[in-house]
GROMACS .gro file of C-alpha atoms in nm:
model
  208
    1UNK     CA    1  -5.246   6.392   5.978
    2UNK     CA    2  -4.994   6.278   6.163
    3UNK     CA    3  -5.087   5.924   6.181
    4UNK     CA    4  -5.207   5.913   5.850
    5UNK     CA    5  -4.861   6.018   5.709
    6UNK     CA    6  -4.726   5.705   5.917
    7UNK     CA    7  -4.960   5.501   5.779
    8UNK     CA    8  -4.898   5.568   5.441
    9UNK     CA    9  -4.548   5.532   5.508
   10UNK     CA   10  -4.558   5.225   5.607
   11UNK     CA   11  -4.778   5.108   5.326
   12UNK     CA   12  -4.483   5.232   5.106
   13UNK     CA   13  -4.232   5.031   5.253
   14UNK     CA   14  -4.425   4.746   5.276
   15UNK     CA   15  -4.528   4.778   4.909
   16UNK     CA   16  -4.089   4.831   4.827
   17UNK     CA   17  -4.017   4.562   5.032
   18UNK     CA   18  -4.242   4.382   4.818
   19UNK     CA   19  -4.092   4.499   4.500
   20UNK     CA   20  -3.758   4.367   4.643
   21UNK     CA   21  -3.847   3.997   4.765
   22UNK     CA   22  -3.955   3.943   4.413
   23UNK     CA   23  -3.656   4.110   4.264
   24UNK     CA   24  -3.439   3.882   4.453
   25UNK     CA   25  -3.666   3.604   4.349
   26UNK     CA   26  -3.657   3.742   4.030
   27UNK     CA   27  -3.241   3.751   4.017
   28UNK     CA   28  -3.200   3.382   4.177
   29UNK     CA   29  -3.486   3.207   3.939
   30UNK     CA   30  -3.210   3.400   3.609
   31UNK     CA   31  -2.942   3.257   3.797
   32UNK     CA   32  -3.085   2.910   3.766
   33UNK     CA   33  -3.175   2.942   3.464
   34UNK     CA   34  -2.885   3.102   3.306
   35UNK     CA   35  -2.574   3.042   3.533
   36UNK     CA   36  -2.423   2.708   3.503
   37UNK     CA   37  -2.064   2.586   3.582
   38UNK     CA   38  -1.902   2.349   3.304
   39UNK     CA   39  -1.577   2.168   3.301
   40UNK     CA   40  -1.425   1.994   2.999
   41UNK     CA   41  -1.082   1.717   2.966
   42UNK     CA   42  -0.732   1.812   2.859
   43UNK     CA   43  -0.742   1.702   2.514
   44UNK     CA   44  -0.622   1.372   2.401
   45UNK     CA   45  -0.453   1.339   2.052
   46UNK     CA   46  -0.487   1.000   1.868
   47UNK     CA   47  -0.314   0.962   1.503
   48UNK     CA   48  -0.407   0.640   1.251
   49UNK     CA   49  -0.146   0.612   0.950
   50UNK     CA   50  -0.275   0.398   0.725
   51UNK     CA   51  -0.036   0.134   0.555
   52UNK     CA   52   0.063   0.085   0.235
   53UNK     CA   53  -0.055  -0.223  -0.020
   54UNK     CA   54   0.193  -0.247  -0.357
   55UNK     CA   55   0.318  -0.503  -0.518
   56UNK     CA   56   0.558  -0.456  -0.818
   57UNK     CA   57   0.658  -0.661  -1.080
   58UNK     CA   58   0.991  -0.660  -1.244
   59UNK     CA   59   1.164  -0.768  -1.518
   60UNK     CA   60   1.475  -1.014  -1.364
   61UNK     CA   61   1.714  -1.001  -1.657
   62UNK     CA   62   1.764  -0.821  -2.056
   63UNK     CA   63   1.563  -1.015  -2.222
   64UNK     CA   64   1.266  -1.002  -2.001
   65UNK     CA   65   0.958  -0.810  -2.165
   66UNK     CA   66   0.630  -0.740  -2.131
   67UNK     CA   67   0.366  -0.819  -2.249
   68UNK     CA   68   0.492  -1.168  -2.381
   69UNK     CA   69   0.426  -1.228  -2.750
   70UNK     CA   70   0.402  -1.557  -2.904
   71UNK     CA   71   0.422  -1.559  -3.265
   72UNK     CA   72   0.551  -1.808  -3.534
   73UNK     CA   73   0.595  -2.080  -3.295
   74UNK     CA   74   0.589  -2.419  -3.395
   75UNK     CA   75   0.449  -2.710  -3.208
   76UNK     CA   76   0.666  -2.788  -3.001
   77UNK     CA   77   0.897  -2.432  -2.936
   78UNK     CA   78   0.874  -2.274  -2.578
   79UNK     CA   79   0.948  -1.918  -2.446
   80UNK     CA   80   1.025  -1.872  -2.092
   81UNK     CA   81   1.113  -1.548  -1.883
   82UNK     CA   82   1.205  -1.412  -1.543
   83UNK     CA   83   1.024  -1.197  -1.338
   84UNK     CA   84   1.065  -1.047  -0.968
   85UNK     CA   85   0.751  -1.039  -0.784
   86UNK     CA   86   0.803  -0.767  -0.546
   87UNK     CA   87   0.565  -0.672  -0.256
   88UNK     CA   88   0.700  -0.289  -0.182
   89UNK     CA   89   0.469  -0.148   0.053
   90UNK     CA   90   0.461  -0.227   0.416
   91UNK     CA   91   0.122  -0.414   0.478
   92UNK     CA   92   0.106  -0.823   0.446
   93UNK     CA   93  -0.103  -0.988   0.167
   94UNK     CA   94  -0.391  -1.233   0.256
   95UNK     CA   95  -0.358  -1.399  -0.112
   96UNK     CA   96  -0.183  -1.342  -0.443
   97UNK     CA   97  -0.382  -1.445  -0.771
   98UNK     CA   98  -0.294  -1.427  -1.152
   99UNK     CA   99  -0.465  -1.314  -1.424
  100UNK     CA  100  -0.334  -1.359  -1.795
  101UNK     CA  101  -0.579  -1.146  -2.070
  102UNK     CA  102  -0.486  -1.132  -2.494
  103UNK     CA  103  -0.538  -0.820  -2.619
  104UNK     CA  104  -0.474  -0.983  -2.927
  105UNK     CA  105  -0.612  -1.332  -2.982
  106UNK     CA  106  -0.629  -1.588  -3.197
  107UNK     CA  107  -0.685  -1.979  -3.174
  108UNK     CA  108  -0.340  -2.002  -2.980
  109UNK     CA  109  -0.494  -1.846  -2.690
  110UNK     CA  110  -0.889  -1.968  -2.728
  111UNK     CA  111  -0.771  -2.347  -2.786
  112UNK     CA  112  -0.724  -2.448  -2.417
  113UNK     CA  113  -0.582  -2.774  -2.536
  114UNK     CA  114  -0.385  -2.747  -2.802
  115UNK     CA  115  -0.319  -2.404  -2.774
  116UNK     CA  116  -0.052  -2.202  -2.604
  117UNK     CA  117   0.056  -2.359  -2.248
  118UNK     CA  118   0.117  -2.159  -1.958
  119UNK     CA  119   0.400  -2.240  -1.681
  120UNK     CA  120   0.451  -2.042  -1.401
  121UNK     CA  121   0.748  -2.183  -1.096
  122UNK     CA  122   0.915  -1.988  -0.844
  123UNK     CA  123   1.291  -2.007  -0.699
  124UNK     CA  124   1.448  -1.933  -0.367
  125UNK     CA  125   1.704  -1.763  -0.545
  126UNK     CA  126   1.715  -1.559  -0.908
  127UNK     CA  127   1.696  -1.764  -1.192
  128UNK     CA  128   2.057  -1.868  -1.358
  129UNK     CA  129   2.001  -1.739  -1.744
  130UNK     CA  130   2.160  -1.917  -2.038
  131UNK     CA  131   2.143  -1.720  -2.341
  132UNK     CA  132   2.121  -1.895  -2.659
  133UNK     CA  133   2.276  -1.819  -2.977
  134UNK     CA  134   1.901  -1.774  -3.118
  135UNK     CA  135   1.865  -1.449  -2.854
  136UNK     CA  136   1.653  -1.614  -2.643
  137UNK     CA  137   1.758  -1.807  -2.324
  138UNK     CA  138   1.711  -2.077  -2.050
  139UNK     CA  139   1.664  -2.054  -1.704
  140UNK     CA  140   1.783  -2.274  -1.397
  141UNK     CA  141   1.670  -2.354  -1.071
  142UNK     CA  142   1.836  -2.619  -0.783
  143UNK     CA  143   1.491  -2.627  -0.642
  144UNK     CA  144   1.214  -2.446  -0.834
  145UNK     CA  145   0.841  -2.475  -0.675
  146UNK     CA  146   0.552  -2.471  -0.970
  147UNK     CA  147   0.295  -2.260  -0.894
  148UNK     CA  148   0.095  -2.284  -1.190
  149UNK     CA  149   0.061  -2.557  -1.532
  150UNK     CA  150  -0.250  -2.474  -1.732
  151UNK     CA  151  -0.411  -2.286  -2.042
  152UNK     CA  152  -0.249  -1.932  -2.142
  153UNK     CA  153  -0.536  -1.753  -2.066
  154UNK     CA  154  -0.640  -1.798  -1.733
  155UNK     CA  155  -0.849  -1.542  -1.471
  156UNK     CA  156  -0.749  -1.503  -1.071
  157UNK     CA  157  -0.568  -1.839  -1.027
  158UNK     CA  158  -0.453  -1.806  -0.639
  159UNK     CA  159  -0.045  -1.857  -0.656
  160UNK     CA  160   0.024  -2.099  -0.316
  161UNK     CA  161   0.319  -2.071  -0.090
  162UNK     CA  162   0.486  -1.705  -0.206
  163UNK     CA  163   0.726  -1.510  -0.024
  164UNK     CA  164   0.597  -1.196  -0.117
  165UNK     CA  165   0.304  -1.220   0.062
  166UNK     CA  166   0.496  -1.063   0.376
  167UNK     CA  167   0.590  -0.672   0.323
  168UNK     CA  168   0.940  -0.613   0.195
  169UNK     CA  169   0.978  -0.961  -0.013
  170UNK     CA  170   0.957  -1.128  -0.322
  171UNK     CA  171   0.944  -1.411  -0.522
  172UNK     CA  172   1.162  -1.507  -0.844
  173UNK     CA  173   0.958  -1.661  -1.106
  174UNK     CA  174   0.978  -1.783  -1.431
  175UNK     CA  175   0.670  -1.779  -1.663
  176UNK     CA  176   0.706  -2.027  -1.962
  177UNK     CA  177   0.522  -2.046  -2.265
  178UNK     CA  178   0.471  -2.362  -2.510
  179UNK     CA  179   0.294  -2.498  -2.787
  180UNK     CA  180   0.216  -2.850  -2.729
  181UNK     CA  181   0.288  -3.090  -3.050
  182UNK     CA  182  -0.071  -3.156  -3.066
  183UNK     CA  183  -0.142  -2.827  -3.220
  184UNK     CA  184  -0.225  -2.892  -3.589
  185UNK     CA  185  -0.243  -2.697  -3.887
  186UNK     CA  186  -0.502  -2.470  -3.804
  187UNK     CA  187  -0.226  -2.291  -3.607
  188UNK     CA  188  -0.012  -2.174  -3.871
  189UNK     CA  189   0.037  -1.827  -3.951
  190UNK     CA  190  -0.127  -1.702  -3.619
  191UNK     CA  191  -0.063  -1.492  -3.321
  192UNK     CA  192  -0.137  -1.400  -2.991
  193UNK     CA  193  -0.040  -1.149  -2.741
  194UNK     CA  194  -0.082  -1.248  -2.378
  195UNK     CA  195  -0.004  -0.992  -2.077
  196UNK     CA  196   0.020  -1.091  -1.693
  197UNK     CA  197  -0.129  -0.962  -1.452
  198UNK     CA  198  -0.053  -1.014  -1.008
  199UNK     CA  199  -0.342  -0.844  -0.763
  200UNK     CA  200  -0.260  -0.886  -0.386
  201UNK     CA  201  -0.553  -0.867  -0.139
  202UNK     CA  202  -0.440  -0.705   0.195
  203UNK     CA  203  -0.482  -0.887   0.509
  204UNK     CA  204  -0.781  -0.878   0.724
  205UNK     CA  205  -0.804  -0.616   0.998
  206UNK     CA  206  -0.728  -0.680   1.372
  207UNK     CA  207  -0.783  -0.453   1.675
  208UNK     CA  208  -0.464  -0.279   1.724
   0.00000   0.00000   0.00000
């Protein structure tokens, strides 16, 4: 009985020692499974502010308006203004282009010949106005750079050489309208309004 106890005993043990290898098995195959150190960087803050495109354009003296009406000219008459062309944002331009619509037309705007005339020049310094007994005026310029000579009506003509190009500046320009003598009578008793438009493109990117 004796023995057989023993035996038994033994059996018992072996049979819980059993029970714990594969516990401990058990518990290391979680811990591989489960348990896993991780690690991360200190944070690193990065801020992009985007720039700003504008461009402004502004009437230089009193008698400046827009739009610009031409009606009851004769061939022959003229009508010039001054305008600031102001880039007020803080981003460059790549180009600068004009575009001159008539929301009301008539054969002074769709004759590109003998119709209305469109001058556009730009000074290094504002425009000296004369103002004429009539109410309108003339402008003058020690060195005055055209920029554009052509039909009144004219889409995205690229305006060379301006200052305002570059953030923060401008350009002073006169825009000039005319009849040319050629204009017959066809012309009489009509009228057109014409309206100016400036779009800037930005610059291209660059890695910063």
């Amino acid at each position: 009985m004796t023995a057989t106890k023993t035996a038994k005993a033994r059996t018992t043990r072996k049979i819980l020692g059993s029970l714990g290898v594969l516990g401990a098995a058990a518990a290391v195959a979680g811990l591989g499974t489960f348990g896993t150190f991780t690690d991360s960087t200190t944070p690193v803050d990065a801020q992009v502010a985007t720039g700003t495109l504008a461009i402004d354009l502004n009437a230089a003296n009193s008698t400046a308006a827009l739009p610009l009406t031409a009606a009851g000219f004769v061939p022959g008459d003229s009508l010039s203004r001054t305008y600031d062309l102001v880039n007020t944002g803080n981003l460059g331009f790549a180009g600068i282009s004009m575009t001159t619509t008539a929301p009301v037309s008539s054969v002074l705007d769709t004759d590109r010949t003998n119709g209305l005339q469109l001058s556009v020049q730009s000074c290094a310094t504002s425009w000296t106005e004369t103002k004429l007994a009539t109410g309108g005026a003339t402008y003058a310029c020690a060195a005055p750079t055209a920029l554009y000579n052509g039909p009144a009506v004219a889409a995205g003509k690229q305006l060379a050489g301006l200052s305002s190009l570059t953030a923060g500046r401008s350009d002073h320009l006169m825009v000039t309208l005319s009849l040319p003598t050629t204009a017959d009578n066809g012309f009489m008793g009509k009228s057109s309004t014409l309206s100016l438009a400036f779009s800037g493109t930005q610059a291209a990117g660059a890695a910063r």
